[in-house]
mmCIF file of C-alpha atoms in Angstrom:
data_model
loop_
_atom_site.group_PDB
_atom_site.id
_atom_site.type_symbol
_atom_site.label_atom_id
_atom_site.label_comp_id
_atom_site.label_asym_id
_atom_site.label_seq_id
_atom_site.Cartn_x
_atom_site.Cartn_y
_atom_site.Cartn_z
ATOM 1 C CA MET A 1 153.297 29.297 88.237
ATOM 2 C CA ASN A 2 150.471 31.473 86.873
ATOM 3 C CA ALA A 3 151.214 35.146 87.113
ATOM 4 C CA MET A 4 148.263 35.808 89.501
ATOM 5 C CA SER A 5 148.526 32.661 91.691
ATOM 6 C CA GLU A 6 149.762 34.731 94.744
ATOM 7 C CA THR A 7 147.023 37.374 94.539
ATOM 8 C CA ALA A 8 145.060 38.070 97.711
ATOM 9 C CA GLU A 9 141.903 38.616 95.738
ATOM 10 C CA PRO A 10 139.471 35.797 95.384
ATOM 11 C CA LEU A 11 139.334 34.222 91.926
ATOM 12 C CA VAL A 12 136.046 34.683 90.015
ATOM 13 C CA MET A 13 137.286 32.216 87.378
ATOM 14 C CA THR A 14 140.272 30.071 86.726
ATOM 15 C CA MET A 15 141.073 27.885 83.753
ATOM 16 C CA SER A 16 143.756 25.212 83.548
ATOM 17 C CA GLY A 17 144.982 22.699 80.943
ATOM 18 C CA ILE A 18 142.447 24.021 78.414
ATOM 19 C CA ASN A 19 142.650 22.237 75.031
ATOM 20 C CA LYS A 20 140.207 22.772 72.134
ATOM 21 C CA SER A 21 140.310 21.434 68.559
ATOM 22 C CA PHE A 22 138.033 21.894 65.544
ATOM 23 C CA GLY A 23 138.571 18.725 63.561
ATOM 24 C CA ASP A 24 142.327 18.449 63.039
ATOM 25 C CA PHE A 25 142.982 22.095 63.953
ATOM 26 C CA HIS A 26 144.305 22.330 67.506
ATOM 27 C CA VAL A 27 143.083 25.781 68.475
ATOM 28 C CA LEU A 28 143.913 26.008 72.250
ATOM 29 C CA LYS A 29 146.835 24.234 73.740
ATOM 30 C CA ASP A 30 147.081 23.826 77.504
ATOM 31 C CA CYS A 31 145.871 27.339 78.254
ATOM 32 C CA ALA A 32 145.686 28.549 81.889
ATOM 33 C CA LEU A 33 144.082 31.801 83.088
ATOM 34 C CA ASP A 34 143.167 33.257 86.518
ATOM 35 C CA VAL A 35 140.718 36.186 86.886
ATOM 36 C CA PRO A 36 140.661 37.746 90.382
ATOM 37 C CA ALA A 37 137.523 39.608 91.483
ATOM 38 C CA GLY A 38 137.579 43.219 90.422
ATOM 39 C CA SER A 39 140.410 42.787 87.829
ATOM 40 C CA THR A 40 140.492 43.429 84.114
ATOM 41 C CA VAL A 41 142.450 40.951 82.030
ATOM 42 C CA VAL A 42 143.268 41.851 78.393
ATOM 43 C CA ILE A 43 143.867 38.984 75.939
ATOM 44 C CA ALA A 44 146.013 40.162 73.009
ATOM 45 C CA GLY A 45 147.744 38.628 70.074
ATOM 46 C CA PRO A 46 147.730 38.277 66.352
ATOM 47 C CA SER A 47 144.551 37.137 64.425
ATOM 48 C CA GLY A 48 144.039 33.417 64.598
ATOM 49 C CA SER A 49 145.911 32.984 67.854
ATOM 50 C CA GLY A 50 142.892 31.574 69.689
ATOM 51 C CA LYS A 51 141.847 34.613 71.657
ATOM 52 C CA SER A 52 138.110 34.537 70.764
ATOM 53 C CA THR A 53 137.895 30.775 71.128
ATOM 54 C CA LEU A 54 139.327 30.999 74.635
ATOM 55 C CA LEU A 55 136.756 33.653 75.530
ATOM 56 C CA ARG A 56 133.907 31.536 74.080
ATOM 57 C CA CYS A 57 135.087 28.630 76.213
ATOM 58 C CA VAL A 58 134.829 30.807 79.342
ATOM 59 C CA ASN A 59 131.151 31.646 78.437
ATOM 60 C CA LEU A 60 130.386 27.942 77.446
ATOM 61 C CA LEU A 61 129.602 28.957 73.873
ATOM 62 C CA GLU A 62 132.307 26.390 73.127
ATOM 63 C CA PHE A 63 133.083 23.290 75.180
ATOM 64 C CA VAL A 64 136.687 22.330 75.841
ATOM 65 C CA ASP A 65 138.078 18.972 74.869
ATOM 66 C CA ARG A 66 140.271 18.842 77.928
ATOM 67 C CA GLY A 67 140.880 20.946 80.951
ATOM 68 C CA SER A 68 139.184 22.661 83.862
ATOM 69 C CA ILE A 69 137.055 25.875 84.276
ATOM 70 C CA ILE A 70 136.284 26.819 87.784
ATOM 71 C CA PHE A 71 133.703 29.682 87.998
ATOM 72 C CA GLU A 72 132.712 31.018 91.358
ATOM 73 C CA GLY A 73 134.090 27.950 92.940
ATOM 74 C CA GLN A 74 132.382 25.390 90.785
ATOM 75 C CA GLU A 75 133.666 23.234 87.956
ATOM 76 C CA VAL A 76 131.684 24.231 84.824
ATOM 77 C CA ALA A 77 133.751 23.086 81.919
ATOM 78 C CA ARG A 78 131.318 20.171 81.033
ATOM 79 C CA GLU A 79 128.112 21.526 82.301
ATOM 80 C CA ARG A 80 126.208 21.373 79.080
ATOM 81 C CA LYS A 81 122.782 21.105 80.759
ATOM 82 C CA ARG A 82 123.519 24.051 83.060
ATOM 83 C CA ALA A 83 125.280 26.149 80.428
ATOM 84 C CA PHE A 84 122.454 28.707 80.024
ATOM 85 C CA ALA A 85 122.119 29.202 83.780
ATOM 86 C CA ILE A 86 125.892 29.740 84.140
ATOM 87 C CA ARG A 87 126.021 32.014 81.083
ATOM 88 C CA ARG A 88 123.391 34.214 82.699
ATOM 89 C CA LYS A 89 126.048 35.211 85.302
ATOM 90 C CA MET A 90 128.351 36.503 82.530
ATOM 91 C CA GLY A 91 127.781 39.483 80.255
ATOM 92 C CA MET A 92 128.994 38.969 76.804
ATOM 93 C CA VAL A 93 129.617 41.849 74.330
ATOM 94 C CA PHE A 94 130.401 40.726 70.737
ATOM 95 C CA GLN A 95 132.008 42.394 67.685
ATOM 96 C CA SER A 96 128.539 42.913 66.254
ATOM 97 C CA PHE A 97 126.062 44.631 68.456
ATOM 98 C CA GLU A 98 123.263 41.993 68.253
ATOM 99 C CA LEU A 99 120.499 44.386 69.124
ATOM 100 C CA PHE A 100 116.899 43.668 68.267
ATOM 101 C CA PRO A 101 116.084 46.176 65.519
ATOM 102 C CA HIS A 102 112.354 46.181 66.163
ATOM 103 C CA LEU A 103 112.744 47.143 69.837
ATOM 104 C CA THR A 104 113.761 50.494 71.236
ATOM 105 C CA VAL A 105 117.007 50.978 73.127
ATOM 106 C CA LEU A 106 115.069 50.834 76.446
ATOM 107 C CA GLU A 107 113.240 47.605 75.347
ATOM 108 C CA ASN A 108 116.455 45.969 74.334
ATOM 109 C CA ILE A 109 117.908 46.565 77.772
ATOM 110 C CA THR A 110 114.827 45.615 79.812
ATOM 111 C CA LEU A 111 113.955 42.460 77.839
ATOM 112 C CA GLY A 112 116.329 40.083 79.672
ATOM 113 C CA PRO A 113 115.902 41.414 83.234
ATOM 114 C CA GLN A 114 112.036 41.067 82.892
ATOM 115 C CA HIS A 115 111.802 37.796 81.092
ATOM 116 C CA ILE A 116 114.858 35.885 82.507
ATOM 117 C CA LEU A 117 115.498 37.468 85.884
ATOM 118 C CA GLY A 118 111.833 38.171 86.693
ATOM 119 C CA VAL A 119 112.353 41.884 87.367
ATOM 120 C CA ASP A 120 109.136 43.938 87.350
ATOM 121 C CA ALA A 121 108.677 46.398 84.499
ATOM 122 C CA LYS A 122 109.126 49.615 86.550
ATOM 123 C CA THR A 123 112.354 48.366 88.215
ATOM 124 C CA ALA A 124 113.797 47.187 84.915
ATOM 125 C CA ARG A 125 112.964 50.491 83.344
ATOM 126 C CA ASP A 126 114.580 52.470 86.085
ATOM 127 C CA GLU A 127 117.667 50.353 86.133
ATOM 128 C CA ALA A 128 117.925 50.588 82.328
ATOM 129 C CA LEU A 129 117.716 54.360 82.420
ATOM 130 C CA ALA A 130 120.404 54.435 85.093
ATOM 131 C CA LEU A 131 122.646 52.240 82.837
ATOM 132 C CA LEU A 132 122.063 54.553 79.869
ATOM 133 C CA GLU A 133 123.332 57.348 82.008
ATOM 134 C CA ARG A 134 126.347 55.218 82.937
ATOM 135 C CA VAL A 135 127.166 54.562 79.212
ATOM 136 C CA LYS A 136 126.530 58.212 78.429
ATOM 137 C CA ILE A 137 123.515 57.976 76.084
ATOM 138 C CA PRO A 138 120.476 58.672 78.322
ATOM 139 C CA ALA A 139 118.733 60.652 75.513
ATOM 140 C CA LYS A 140 118.646 57.563 73.227
ATOM 141 C CA ALA A 141 116.221 55.484 75.424
ATOM 142 C CA GLU A 142 113.261 55.644 73.067
ATOM 143 C CA ASP A 143 115.284 55.481 69.812
ATOM 144 C CA TYR A 144 115.649 52.383 67.613
ATOM 145 C CA PRO A 145 119.034 50.824 66.941
ATOM 146 C CA GLU A 146 119.103 51.816 63.259
ATOM 147 C CA SER A 147 119.128 55.483 64.186
ATOM 148 C CA LEU A 148 122.252 55.137 66.377
ATOM 149 C CA SER A 149 125.841 55.243 65.467
ATOM 150 C CA GLY A 150 127.970 52.110 65.721
ATOM 151 C CA GLY A 151 129.559 53.414 68.939
ATOM 152 C CA GLN A 152 126.140 54.159 70.454
ATOM 153 C CA GLN A 153 124.894 50.746 69.479
ATOM 154 C CA GLN A 154 127.855 49.088 71.189
ATOM 155 C CA ARG A 155 127.240 51.029 74.367
ATOM 156 C CA VAL A 156 123.589 49.945 74.318
ATOM 157 C CA ALA A 157 124.988 46.364 74.039
ATOM 158 C CA ILE A 158 127.176 47.022 77.098
ATOM 159 C CA ALA A 159 124.279 48.407 78.989
ATOM 160 C CA ARG A 160 122.135 45.408 78.095
ATOM 161 C CA ALA A 161 124.847 43.060 79.384
ATOM 162 C CA LEU A 162 125.191 44.984 82.611
ATOM 163 C CA ALA A 163 121.342 44.810 83.062
ATOM 164 C CA MET A 164 121.670 41.134 83.790
ATOM 165 C CA LYS A 165 123.941 41.951 86.820
ATOM 166 C CA PRO A 166 126.844 39.761 85.599
ATOM 167 C CA ARG A 167 129.667 38.555 87.940
ATOM 168 C CA LEU A 168 131.977 38.691 84.903
ATOM 169 C CA MET A 169 131.949 40.798 81.762
ATOM 170 C CA LEU A 170 133.389 39.365 78.551
ATOM 171 C CA TYR A 171 134.302 41.545 75.559
ATOM 172 C CA ASP A 172 135.142 39.988 72.207
ATOM 173 C CA GLU A 173 136.836 42.595 70.045
ATOM 174 C CA PRO A 174 134.036 45.155 70.941
ATOM 175 C CA THR A 175 135.539 47.961 68.839
ATOM 176 C CA SER A 176 136.620 46.001 65.711
ATOM 177 C CA ALA A 177 133.404 46.877 63.808
ATOM 178 C CA LEU A 178 133.601 50.643 64.586
ATOM 179 C CA ASP A 179 134.950 53.591 62.764
ATOM 180 C CA PRO A 180 137.986 55.102 64.454
ATOM 181 C CA GLU A 181 136.192 58.127 65.758
ATOM 182 C CA MET A 182 133.623 55.885 67.470
ATOM 183 C CA ILE A 183 136.234 53.651 69.203
ATOM 184 C CA LYS A 184 137.085 56.128 71.972
ATOM 185 C CA GLU A 185 133.614 56.508 73.274
ATOM 186 C CA VAL A 186 133.274 52.724 73.715
ATOM 187 C CA ILE A 187 136.809 52.381 75.174
ATOM 188 C CA ASP A 188 135.975 55.150 77.706
ATOM 189 C CA VAL A 189 132.911 53.350 78.935
ATOM 190 C CA MET A 190 134.724 50.073 79.281
ATOM 191 C CA ALA A 191 137.611 51.717 81.090
ATOM 192 C CA GLU A 192 135.306 53.417 83.509
ATOM 193 C CA LEU A 193 133.573 50.119 84.256
ATOM 194 C CA SER A 194 136.934 48.555 84.971
ATOM 195 C CA GLU A 195 137.924 51.333 87.216
ATOM 196 C CA ALA A 196 134.722 50.932 89.122
ATOM 197 C CA GLY A 197 135.736 47.257 89.812
ATOM 198 C CA MET A 198 133.791 45.249 87.186
ATOM 199 C CA THR A 199 135.574 41.928 86.681
ATOM 200 C CA SER A 200 136.335 41.774 82.974
ATOM 201 C CA ILE A 201 138.091 39.706 80.248
ATOM 202 C CA VAL A 202 138.712 41.761 77.116
ATOM 203 C CA VAL A 203 139.878 40.368 73.779
ATOM 204 C CA THR A 204 141.174 43.411 71.934
ATOM 205 C CA HIS A 205 143.814 44.908 69.630
ATOM 206 C CA GLU A 206 143.320 48.278 71.424
ATOM 207 C CA MET A 207 146.540 48.553 73.354
ATOM 208 C CA GLY A 208 145.656 52.026 74.528
ATOM 209 C CA PHE A 209 142.747 50.535 76.488
ATOM 210 C CA ALA A 210 144.954 47.746 77.717
ATOM 211 C CA ARG A 211 147.540 50.239 79.039
ATOM 212 C CA ARG A 212 144.884 52.405 80.663
ATOM 213 C CA ALA A 213 142.494 49.774 82.181
ATOM 214 C CA ALA A 214 144.080 46.337 82.350
ATOM 215 C CA ASP A 215 145.518 44.849 85.485
ATOM 216 C CA ARG A 216 147.301 42.214 83.343
ATOM 217 C CA ILE A 217 147.874 41.260 79.755
ATOM 218 C CA VAL A 218 147.737 37.786 78.364
ATOM 219 C CA PHE A 219 149.509 37.378 75.042
ATOM 220 C CA MET A 220 148.568 34.482 72.857
ATOM 221 C CA GLU A 221 150.091 33.042 69.680
ATOM 222 C CA ASP A 222 149.226 29.739 67.813
ATOM 223 C CA GLY A 223 146.808 28.703 70.557
ATOM 224 C CA VAL A 224 149.464 29.099 73.308
ATOM 225 C CA ILE A 225 149.510 31.655 76.132
ATOM 226 C CA VAL A 226 153.007 32.952 75.479
ATOM 227 C CA GLU A 227 153.022 35.565 78.253
ATOM 228 C CA ASP A 228 150.785 36.469 81.277
ATOM 229 C CA ALA A 229 152.089 39.596 82.886
ATOM 230 C CA PRO A 230 151.107 42.732 84.882
ATOM 231 C CA THR A 231 150.361 45.571 82.518
ATOM 232 C CA ASP A 232 153.427 47.652 83.335
ATOM 233 C CA VAL A 233 155.751 44.675 82.924
ATOM 234 C CA PHE A 234 154.128 43.670 79.574
ATOM 235 C CA PHE A 235 154.685 47.150 78.077
ATOM 236 C CA SER A 236 157.942 48.276 79.708
ATOM 237 C CA SER A 237 160.017 45.222 80.467
ATOM 238 C CA SER A 238 158.771 42.071 78.932
ATOM 239 C CA ALA A 239 161.616 39.567 78.423
ATOM 240 C CA ASN A 240 159.630 37.602 75.847
ATOM 241 C CA PRO A 241 160.913 38.268 72.277
ATOM 242 C CA ARG A 242 157.520 37.506 70.788
ATOM 243 C CA THR A 243 155.783 40.007 72.941
ATOM 244 C CA ARG A 244 158.366 42.661 72.139
ATOM 245 C CA SER A 245 158.016 41.985 68.418
ATOM 246 C CA PHE A 246 154.221 42.343 68.702
ATOM 247 C CA LEU A 247 154.528 45.647 70.544
ATOM 248 C CA GLU A 248 157.119 46.976 68.027
ATOM 249 C CA GLN A 249 154.691 46.170 65.173
ATOM 250 C CA LEU A 250 151.906 48.154 66.972
ATOM 251 C CA VAL A 251 154.173 51.163 67.381
ATOM 252 C CA HIS A 252 155.450 51.084 63.805
#
């Protein structure tokens, strides 16, 4: 039984029997994942375990070979023609910031709402400024990305994703490209969004964030979900030897 199958919260997304191969390399093996509304799920594990591939399957950037993905009550795993429309309902924050260098911070954030959602310019600007307040860089609205630190650029990327009013936020190692002193400012924003009820899936090695903000931890190894447990159980009383070994390596 999946760890969250008895939850009273509605599921924003559920995956079952997910398999994905690249040529002869079997990357994901019968993975299952439930994401209740308002929850934060952290996916952890060693490099090469399939974490990012699983996240890309959620967002239909990769299509599964076998399995089911139910998003907001609809099967979407093979919706290639509707992938863009489905993807619009999810915010994706990558390792690299992917900002347009020739546009200001404000223009980066308002571009999607205006041209994809049809939001008028004034409303898009007002909402973008409010989001910059939320990610704690309101003074950077008219700056260009090259003048920002890595942490500030990633917070702009988060604000840009939020501007599309996603039902689900996805983060793929969002702090891995940052210097250590910049990680905390991004983690703080992500944690505050989680605490405010934003449904999120986060692939990360930052176990401090996981302990602080996650409702549950999914641990992967060799394409398999080895453990799916509430955060307190994962850190304090996991019975899985591979999980304990992973946590001991982080400590030492």
